[in-house]
Amino acid sequence: MTTVGYWFMGLALAYTCFLLFAGQIAKRRAKKASGFFIGGRNFGTLFVMVCITGLFSGSSFIAIIELSYLTGISAVWYGVAETIHILIIAFVLIGPFRKKALITISGLIGDHYGEKIRAFSGAITAFTFPMWSVATALAFASAMSVFTGMPLVGSVAITAVLLLIYLQFGGMWSIGFTQLSNVIVFFIMLIIGTIAFFINPGIDGIQELFTQKPELASWTNIGMQTIIAWFGTFLVNVLLAQAAFQMALSCKTEKEGQKGLIYAALIGIPLIIGAVVFGLAAAAVLPGKSLGLIAVPLYLMDTLPAPLVGLFFLGFWAAALSWGAPCQFSGATSLGKDVGSAINPKATEKQLINYTRWSLVILTLLMIVFAFLRSEQSAWWNVFAWVTRNSATFAPVAAALFWPIVTKRAALISLFSGSISGLLWYHFGGWHVTEFYLNTHPVWVGMSINLFTISLVTIIDNKGTLNYNVLKNKRSYLSLCISAILAGYTVFSFEKLYQTGLLGMVIFINIIFIFIHFIHAVHTVGRDYKHVIQNAN
């Protein structure tokens, strides 16, 4: 182990003790179910802000610093897409979801379609969250192994167990206190990284780098299809961002939750910029490495004293914790609270909390097992989780919010047809992390089947009672027109879309507009259409 490694391990140990102490404070506030799962709806603007900053800015910092080393300033678009994602939740969804007293997306689905689908959607949601946790933990571990020599799986195991210990104490309150600490560490890391940048290579060094490698100065170097895919991913995930909803909706009032989200988007900006700058600095000083997360620690070790490098990478660990904690806790809530209440409808608040605590143990073990199964490609777990969950739950959530005539059978069939089709498509592509079957990302296939199935089965189940009127209102007609235009564009631009990997996403967007058309044009006879749609919204 290097000198930096000893400094990091000492700082990490001290920080761990502090987090465990904070967990004990949180335990006092989480005695009831509402306190454990949603902080008693008692979070102010500060706690919402740090929770959301920790969740998104922590994971994006690690992703962007890696991408910027390899592709330059074009990595910033990942952060821009993420920021827009947060702002949409703030301005569009926080109000309606706060009024619905939402806790989990799987709970929302269960409230509309019954206990069977609550159990299935809760289980699917729960078992995908450790995949996201392990992806970020593995990315962090690859950097830490440079100066500690610790195996990747060992680092993930330590991270997972720590998350288990402090989440067991106070649930959502534990997340609130630790995210506050993590965000403070983020900005300490940002200051240290800025110092390193001005020492070496400085602004002149970056200008020289751009002269030698002008592609790193291009805003689209990473590829327009990748940039569009990032925006598409974050926009789709707006309805499914369960961990973010669970934290943001722990707010006292809708206004405080909204302000917390807006502030989180704003204070995330310097972290996004910092990640780009630090990745470029490493590219200027230590070019030619295959991974940015290997190059950055080597660059810092050559530039700063060991204590400062150790403190910088304490921020990296805080980033892994700040993403992993909400993911593990939200997944455990789906498994313990939603699946638990579906299996045992008479469960008490205390039992549901106990179910969730045992679920945390299960998800901790899963996180470690996932690290053993595939530690060489952390991004692979992100793809697998995204395909599995989004392909299952996108259509049921959208229908629960906007299309009241959807039947329980339609929701259940779409849950499985979407997820299975997405995973089969991934299998046909050999489970590759970047190269997919027919150059089409499996999540677009899965979610398209998800929407198609829920629409078709709903129409079949309501046969004889449906009233279809394409001109019922402007939204119905407009969405149908947009769908027709997109269909024409897809036909005439098929080859280009296929080559760029955007064909699946464009087809999915087309299906979304058809689905929107059905929402406004198809309803059951004898129901007040406008009243139903207003209630759905």
XYZ file of C-alpha atoms in Angstrom:
537
model
C 0.000 0.000 0.000
C 1.258 3.483 -0.860
C 1.543 6.450 1.493
C -1.614 7.847 -0.089
C -3.314 4.548 0.641
C -2.509 4.804 4.354
C -3.801 8.372 4.467
C -6.979 7.399 2.640
C -7.648 4.381 4.879
C -7.103 6.481 8.012
C -9.424 9.230 6.794
C -11.999 6.672 5.626
C -11.957 4.975 9.025
C -12.510 8.280 10.822
C -15.265 9.211 8.373
C -16.922 5.823 8.844
C -17.023 6.305 12.607
C -18.610 9.705 12.070
C -21.284 8.229 9.773
C -22.107 5.544 12.316
C -22.455 8.241 14.981
C -24.789 10.179 12.675
C -26.779 6.974 12.203
C -27.365 6.772 15.941
C -28.747 10.317 15.924
C -30.988 9.403 12.997
C -32.280 6.336 14.861
C -34.030 8.559 17.392
C -36.093 10.184 14.632
C -37.115 6.996 12.830
C -39.171 5.093 15.382
C -42.383 5.138 13.325
C -42.805 3.841 9.771
C -43.241 7.351 8.358
C -39.993 8.425 10.014
C -38.113 5.380 8.750
C -39.350 5.387 5.148
C -39.886 9.099 4.408
C -38.371 11.001 7.332
C -41.847 11.685 8.727
C -42.336 14.090 5.779
C -40.189 16.416 7.868
C -37.241 17.273 5.601
C -36.569 20.952 5.041
C -35.028 22.530 1.949
C -31.471 21.801 3.150
C -31.991 18.063 3.591
C -33.779 17.696 0.241
C -30.978 19.651 -1.435
C -28.138 17.544 -0.011
C -30.009 14.272 -0.584
C -30.553 15.011 -4.275
C -27.064 16.485 -4.707
C -25.541 13.407 -3.127
C -27.596 11.029 -5.248
C -27.031 12.576 -8.674
C -23.890 14.703 -8.385
C -21.913 11.968 -6.650
C -22.512 9.342 -9.309
C -22.212 11.809 -12.192
C -18.883 13.134 -10.837
C -17.377 9.657 -11.131
C -18.936 9.073 -14.570
C -17.949 12.470 -15.994
C -14.369 12.399 -14.730
C -13.923 9.070 -16.524
C -15.611 10.279 -19.712
C -13.782 13.620 -19.845
C -10.398 11.902 -19.660
C -11.318 9.860 -22.718
C -13.546 12.224 -24.722
C -12.904 15.761 -23.444
C -15.417 18.506 -22.774
C -18.256 16.646 -24.517
C -18.657 14.687 -21.250
C -20.358 17.776 -19.806
C -23.592 16.849 -21.647
C -24.067 13.967 -19.220
C -24.264 16.505 -16.413
C -26.533 18.812 -18.416
C -28.973 15.966 -19.052
C -28.928 15.062 -15.369
C -29.567 18.690 -14.343
C -32.592 18.936 -16.645
C -33.848 15.670 -15.140
C -33.735 17.196 -11.637
C -35.465 20.395 -12.759
C -38.307 18.482 -14.440
C -38.952 16.647 -11.174
C -38.896 19.989 -9.357
C -41.281 21.880 -11.634
C -43.556 19.097 -12.898
C -43.712 16.102 -10.570
C -42.948 17.138 -6.995
C -46.394 18.744 -6.529
C -48.641 15.939 -7.859
C -46.564 13.197 -6.217
C -46.482 15.045 -2.880
C -50.295 15.286 -2.971
C -50.485 11.541 -3.634
C -48.209 10.938 -0.592
C -46.058 8.722 -2.812
C -43.306 6.672 -1.203
C -42.241 4.248 -3.945
C -43.061 3.747 -7.618
C -43.850 0.081 -6.949
C -46.222 1.260 -4.212
C -47.949 3.600 -6.683
C -48.393 0.704 -9.123
C -49.734 -1.526 -6.344
C -52.223 1.100 -5.175
C -53.747 1.149 -8.675
C -53.529 -2.491 -9.732
C -53.598 -4.565 -6.573
C -51.359 -6.626 -4.347
C -50.167 -9.147 -6.947
C -48.628 -6.499 -9.181
C -47.393 -4.601 -6.106
C -45.391 -7.688 -5.172
C -43.989 -8.298 -8.669
C -43.132 -4.660 -9.400
C -41.642 -4.277 -5.911
C -39.419 -7.323 -6.380
C -38.232 -6.250 -9.850
C -37.502 -2.742 -8.589
C -35.740 -3.999 -5.460
C -33.383 -6.409 -7.189
C -32.232 -3.832 -9.755
C -31.112 -1.225 -7.214
C -28.054 -3.229 -5.998
C -26.973 -3.331 -9.651
C -26.820 0.474 -9.778
C -25.098 0.521 -6.396
C -22.436 -1.971 -7.430
C -21.788 -0.170 -10.739
C -20.750 3.044 -8.984
C -18.931 1.165 -6.216
C -16.860 -0.747 -8.796
C -15.981 2.475 -10.598
C -14.761 3.973 -7.327
C -12.939 0.746 -6.411
C -10.931 0.812 -9.634
C -9.519 4.197 -8.607
C -8.890 3.172 -5.012
C -6.999 0.041 -6.053
C -4.271 2.273 -7.542
C -2.986 3.403 -4.152
C -4.312 0.734 -1.751
C -3.897 -2.428 -3.822
C -7.255 -3.613 -2.495
C -9.151 -5.975 -4.847
C -12.253 -4.501 -6.475
C -14.596 -6.972 -4.813
C -13.097 -6.253 -1.375
C -13.729 -2.548 -1.794
C -17.331 -3.175 -2.870
C -17.888 -5.488 0.099
C -16.656 -2.847 2.565
C -18.856 -0.193 0.940
C -21.905 -2.476 0.956
C -21.509 -3.468 4.602
C -21.060 0.145 5.697
C -24.246 1.107 3.845
C -26.075 -1.731 5.591
C -24.901 -0.708 9.045
C -25.841 2.939 8.987
C -29.074 2.482 7.006
C -30.258 -0.052 9.584
C -30.224 2.639 12.246
C -32.413 5.405 10.927
C -33.615 4.704 7.397
C -34.384 7.955 5.568
C -33.032 10.054 8.448
C -29.723 8.186 8.140
C -29.632 9.106 4.460
C -30.379 12.757 5.255
C -27.584 13.125 7.825
C -24.998 11.206 5.804
C -25.822 12.980 2.542
C -25.212 16.295 4.300
C -21.780 15.004 5.334
C -21.076 13.601 1.867
C -21.863 16.885 0.115
C -19.481 18.752 2.436
C -16.770 16.221 1.538
C -17.613 16.693 -2.168
C -16.756 20.369 -1.991
C -13.558 19.710 -0.032
C -12.645 17.332 -2.871
C -13.542 20.031 -5.409
C -11.245 22.566 -3.722
C -8.333 20.106 -3.587
C -8.819 19.129 -7.227
C -8.855 22.792 -8.238
C -5.563 23.359 -6.403
C -4.045 20.380 -8.240
C -5.275 21.703 -11.573
C -3.621 25.103 -11.156
C -0.375 23.475 -9.983
C -0.267 21.145 -12.976
C -1.189 21.509 -15.825
C -2.992 24.848 -15.384
C -4.920 26.695 -18.075
C -1.884 26.730 -20.385
C -1.572 22.959 -20.088
C -5.190 22.459 -21.132
C -4.731 24.814 -24.100
C -1.709 22.786 -25.164
C -3.730 19.578 -24.773
C -6.431 21.007 -27.049
C -3.763 21.933 -29.598
C -2.329 18.408 -29.598
C -5.741 16.704 -29.438
C -8.329 19.122 -30.829
C -11.044 16.460 -30.614
C -10.997 16.825 -26.808
C -12.130 20.443 -27.251
C -15.127 19.403 -29.369
C -18.552 19.644 -27.712
C -19.711 16.586 -29.674
C -16.579 14.418 -29.615
C -18.341 11.640 -27.719
C -20.901 11.367 -30.525
C -24.299 12.953 -31.044
C -26.039 9.593 -30.700
C -24.511 9.147 -27.241
C -25.498 12.668 -26.192
C -29.059 12.166 -27.457
C -29.200 8.807 -25.671
C -28.175 10.503 -22.389
C -30.983 13.034 -22.692
C -33.433 10.315 -23.683
C -32.386 8.178 -20.740
C -32.788 10.937 -18.165
C -36.112 12.091 -19.639
C -37.522 8.550 -19.548
C -36.286 8.072 -16.002
C -38.192 11.136 -14.806
C -41.244 8.953 -14.070
C -39.195 6.135 -12.540
C -36.655 7.942 -10.344
C -37.855 6.181 -7.208
C -34.848 6.896 -4.985
C -34.991 10.602 -5.868
C -38.765 10.736 -5.261
C -38.467 8.984 -1.909
C -35.937 11.553 -0.692
C -37.506 14.660 -2.254
C -41.009 13.701 -1.095
C -39.804 13.461 2.488
C -40.146 17.253 2.445
C -42.368 19.171 4.866
C -44.130 21.010 2.054
C -44.237 20.933 -1.721
C -42.514 24.340 -1.824
C -39.575 23.204 0.328
C -39.170 20.079 -1.772
C -39.166 22.100 -4.983
C -36.623 24.592 -3.630
C -34.398 21.746 -2.472
C -34.415 20.205 -5.948
C -33.664 23.536 -7.643
C -30.767 24.261 -5.284
C -29.452 20.723 -5.835
C -29.397 21.349 -9.591
C -27.505 24.613 -9.045
C -24.853 23.343 -6.642
C -24.316 20.337 -8.858
C -22.985 22.623 -11.612
C -19.527 23.254 -10.064
C -19.171 19.508 -9.449
C -19.966 18.798 -13.111
C -17.465 21.428 -14.280
C -14.874 20.183 -11.799
C -15.197 16.601 -13.028
C -14.609 17.718 -16.629
C -11.599 19.844 -15.658
C -9.980 17.128 -13.523
C -10.417 14.531 -16.265
C -8.807 16.890 -18.791
C -5.980 17.675 -16.360
C -5.197 13.981 -16.022
C -5.321 13.628 -19.831
C -2.805 16.464 -20.164
C -0.369 15.144 -17.547
C -0.785 11.367 -17.983
C -2.154 10.610 -21.464
C -2.568 7.160 -22.905
C -4.245 5.341 -20.031
C -7.189 3.115 -20.902
C -9.272 4.269 -17.916
C -9.701 7.787 -16.586
C -10.356 6.428 -13.100
C -6.862 4.955 -13.135
C -5.216 8.055 -14.623
C -6.748 10.572 -12.182
C -5.303 9.070 -8.966
C -1.895 8.685 -10.628
C -2.041 12.329 -11.750
C -2.940 13.546 -8.251
C -0.240 11.407 -6.626
C 2.302 13.132 -8.883
C 0.927 16.602 -8.126
C -0.130 16.846 -4.460
C 1.120 15.726 -1.035
C -0.235 12.376 0.147
C -2.636 13.801 2.799
C -4.415 15.971 0.204
C -4.664 13.100 -2.274
C -6.125 10.911 0.463
C -8.660 13.613 1.288
C -9.564 14.011 -2.392
C -10.332 10.319 -2.676
C -12.341 10.411 0.500
C -14.629 12.523 -1.703
C -14.655 9.718 -4.261
C -15.751 7.315 -1.549
C -18.396 9.771 -0.351
C -19.653 9.848 -3.955
C -19.977 6.062 -4.016
C -21.767 6.095 -0.643
C -24.069 8.961 -1.597
C -25.318 7.041 -4.635
C -25.347 3.597 -3.028
C -27.217 4.535 0.157
C -30.402 5.891 -1.510
C -30.356 3.031 -4.043
C -30.003 0.327 -1.406
C -32.588 1.927 0.880
C -35.128 2.559 -1.871
C -34.729 -0.984 -3.154
C -35.146 -2.332 0.377
C -38.292 -0.213 0.802
C -39.799 -1.782 -2.325
C -38.877 -5.271 -1.128
C -39.692 -4.850 2.560
C -42.636 -2.475 2.520
C -44.283 -3.151 -0.840
C -43.598 -6.857 -1.308
C -43.954 -7.411 2.449
C -47.363 -5.719 2.642
C -48.528 -7.586 -0.481
C -47.626 -10.939 1.087
C -48.869 -9.970 4.556
C -51.646 -7.351 4.201
C -52.099 -7.290 7.991
C -48.466 -6.346 8.686
C -47.988 -3.631 11.300
C -45.725 -0.600 10.913
C -43.101 -2.274 13.077
C -43.216 -5.425 10.958
C -42.808 -3.454 7.728
C -39.748 -1.702 9.162
C -38.313 -5.086 10.174
C -39.053 -6.500 6.715
C -37.178 -3.559 5.207
C -34.202 -4.022 7.523
C -33.950 -7.684 6.508
C -34.326 -6.593 2.892
C -31.276 -4.352 3.359
C -29.318 -7.451 4.380
C -30.505 -9.308 1.274
C -29.624 -6.414 -1.046
C -26.223 -6.028 0.619
C -25.438 -9.675 -0.119
C -26.703 -9.229 -3.677
C -24.467 -6.194 -4.174
C -21.413 -8.234 -3.137
C -22.474 -11.211 -5.282
C -22.922 -8.930 -8.310
C -19.388 -7.604 -7.780
C -18.079 -11.189 -7.803
C -20.056 -12.106 -10.916
C -18.901 -9.204 -13.084
C -16.343 -6.776 -11.722
C -14.511 -5.931 -14.936
C -17.256 -3.751 -16.469
C -19.109 -1.589 -13.967
C -21.233 0.020 -16.711
C -22.656 -3.411 -17.604
C -24.667 -3.448 -14.379
C -26.153 -0.043 -15.197
C -27.400 -1.341 -18.551
C -28.777 -4.565 -17.057
C -30.611 -2.724 -14.267
C -32.005 -0.073 -16.609
C -33.338 -2.685 -19.044
C -34.866 -4.866 -16.325
C -36.666 -2.167 -14.331
C -37.640 0.385 -16.977
C -38.911 -2.242 -19.400
C -41.168 -3.579 -16.658
C -42.518 -0.516 -14.875
C -42.594 2.387 -17.343
C -46.013 1.663 -18.862
C -47.765 0.701 -15.575
C -46.557 3.940 -13.948
C -47.601 6.094 -16.907
C -50.992 4.353 -17.014
C -51.516 4.706 -13.260
C -50.950 8.436 -13.575
C -52.768 9.219 -16.808
C -55.008 6.402 -18.169
C -57.568 5.158 -15.627
C -59.179 2.516 -17.871
C -56.048 0.296 -17.863
C -56.906 -3.077 -16.314
C -55.012 -5.084 -13.730
C -54.419 -7.850 -16.260
C -52.981 -5.373 -18.774
C -50.601 -3.931 -16.187
C -49.442 -7.386 -15.072
C -48.883 -8.716 -18.596
C -47.029 -5.559 -19.646
C -44.795 -5.830 -16.580
C -43.452 -9.205 -17.686
C -43.652 -8.816 -21.467
C -41.601 -5.616 -21.349
C -38.906 -6.887 -19.020
C -38.567 -10.292 -20.718
C -38.419 -8.790 -24.226
C -35.773 -6.268 -23.148
C -33.621 -8.950 -21.536
C -34.024 -11.280 -24.527
C -32.857 -8.486 -26.834
C -29.854 -7.948 -24.545
C -29.158 -11.700 -24.727
C -29.306 -11.655 -28.539
C -26.567 -9.011 -28.438
C -24.342 -11.219 -26.304
C -24.843 -9.102 -23.159
C -22.308 -6.602 -24.478
C -22.052 -3.300 -22.618
C -21.981 -1.041 -25.699
C -22.749 -3.164 -28.787
C -26.364 -4.297 -29.030
C -28.369 -6.589 -31.285
C -29.311 -4.832 -34.542
C -27.568 -1.738 -33.140
C -30.567 -1.065 -30.890
C -30.401 -0.618 -27.127
C -32.539 -3.294 -25.421
C -34.267 -0.797 -23.136
C -36.014 0.846 -26.110
C -37.264 -2.558 -27.228
C -38.426 -3.504 -23.738
C -40.249 -0.234 -23.058
C -41.846 -0.259 -26.513
C -43.241 -3.751 -25.892
C -44.241 -2.586 -22.403
C -46.380 0.261 -23.806
C -47.718 -1.765 -26.727
C -48.816 -4.636 -24.482
C -50.552 -2.497 -21.867
C -52.476 -0.669 -24.613
C -53.480 -3.804 -26.516
C -54.611 -5.800 -23.468
C -56.522 -2.806 -22.080
C -58.443 -2.459 -25.366
C -59.171 -6.209 -25.401
C -60.291 -6.246 -21.746
C -62.619 -3.271 -22.284
C -64.026 -4.580 -25.567
C -67.633 -3.533 -26.012
C -67.431 -0.607 -23.603
C -64.863 1.564 -25.385
C -65.525 4.838 -27.133
C -62.838 6.013 -29.560
C -62.866 9.584 -30.824
C -59.740 10.857 -32.531
C -60.981 14.460 -32.381
C -62.049 14.328 -28.725
C -59.617 17.123 -27.882
C -56.574 18.914 -29.262
C -54.094 16.699 -27.400
C -55.544 13.590 -28.985
C -55.293 15.002 -32.508
C -51.874 16.629 -31.957
C -50.268 13.478 -30.544
C -51.581 11.436 -33.488
C -50.168 13.968 -35.955
C -46.752 13.934 -34.255
C -46.764 10.142 -34.326
C -47.515 10.146 -38.066
C -44.694 12.634 -38.718
C -42.262 10.530 -36.668
C -43.321 7.401 -38.522
C -42.618 9.094 -41.858
C -39.259 10.369 -40.618
C -38.348 6.873 -39.414
C -39.124 5.331 -42.802
C -37.156 7.895 -44.817
C -34.233 8.054 -42.362
C -34.160 4.368 -41.481
C -30.585 3.695 -42.568
C -29.148 6.770 -40.841
C -31.042 6.059 -37.612
C -29.930 2.437 -37.697
C -26.273 3.318 -38.229
C -26.258 5.855 -35.373
C -28.062 3.525 -32.973
C -31.015 5.910 -32.595
C -33.634 3.809 -34.402
C -34.930 2.108 -31.269
C -35.273 5.378 -29.373
C -37.145 7.096 -32.218
C -39.563 4.156 -32.505
C -40.089 4.254 -28.734
C -40.842 8.001 -28.847
C -43.328 7.320 -31.634
C -45.065 4.702 -29.471
C -45.192 7.191 -26.594
C -47.161 9.626 -28.761
C -49.521 6.833 -29.823
C -49.979 6.022 -26.128
C -50.702 9.696 -25.369
C -53.256 9.633 -28.175
C -54.971 6.601 -26.603
C -55.058 8.347 -23.225
C -57.054 11.213 -24.680
C -59.037 9.433 -27.403
C -59.988 6.088 -25.842
C -62.275 5.871 -22.826
C -65.082 3.674 -21.610
C -68.715 4.375 -22.435
C -70.699 6.072 -19.714
C -67.766 7.772 -18.000
C -67.146 11.476 -17.859
C -63.935 11.621 -19.896
C -62.768 15.067 -18.815
C -63.434 14.318 -15.168
C -61.428 11.087 -15.351
C -58.442 12.715 -17.045
C -58.430 15.580 -14.539
C -58.404 13.123 -11.658
C -55.607 11.137 -13.289
C -53.490 14.240 -13.447
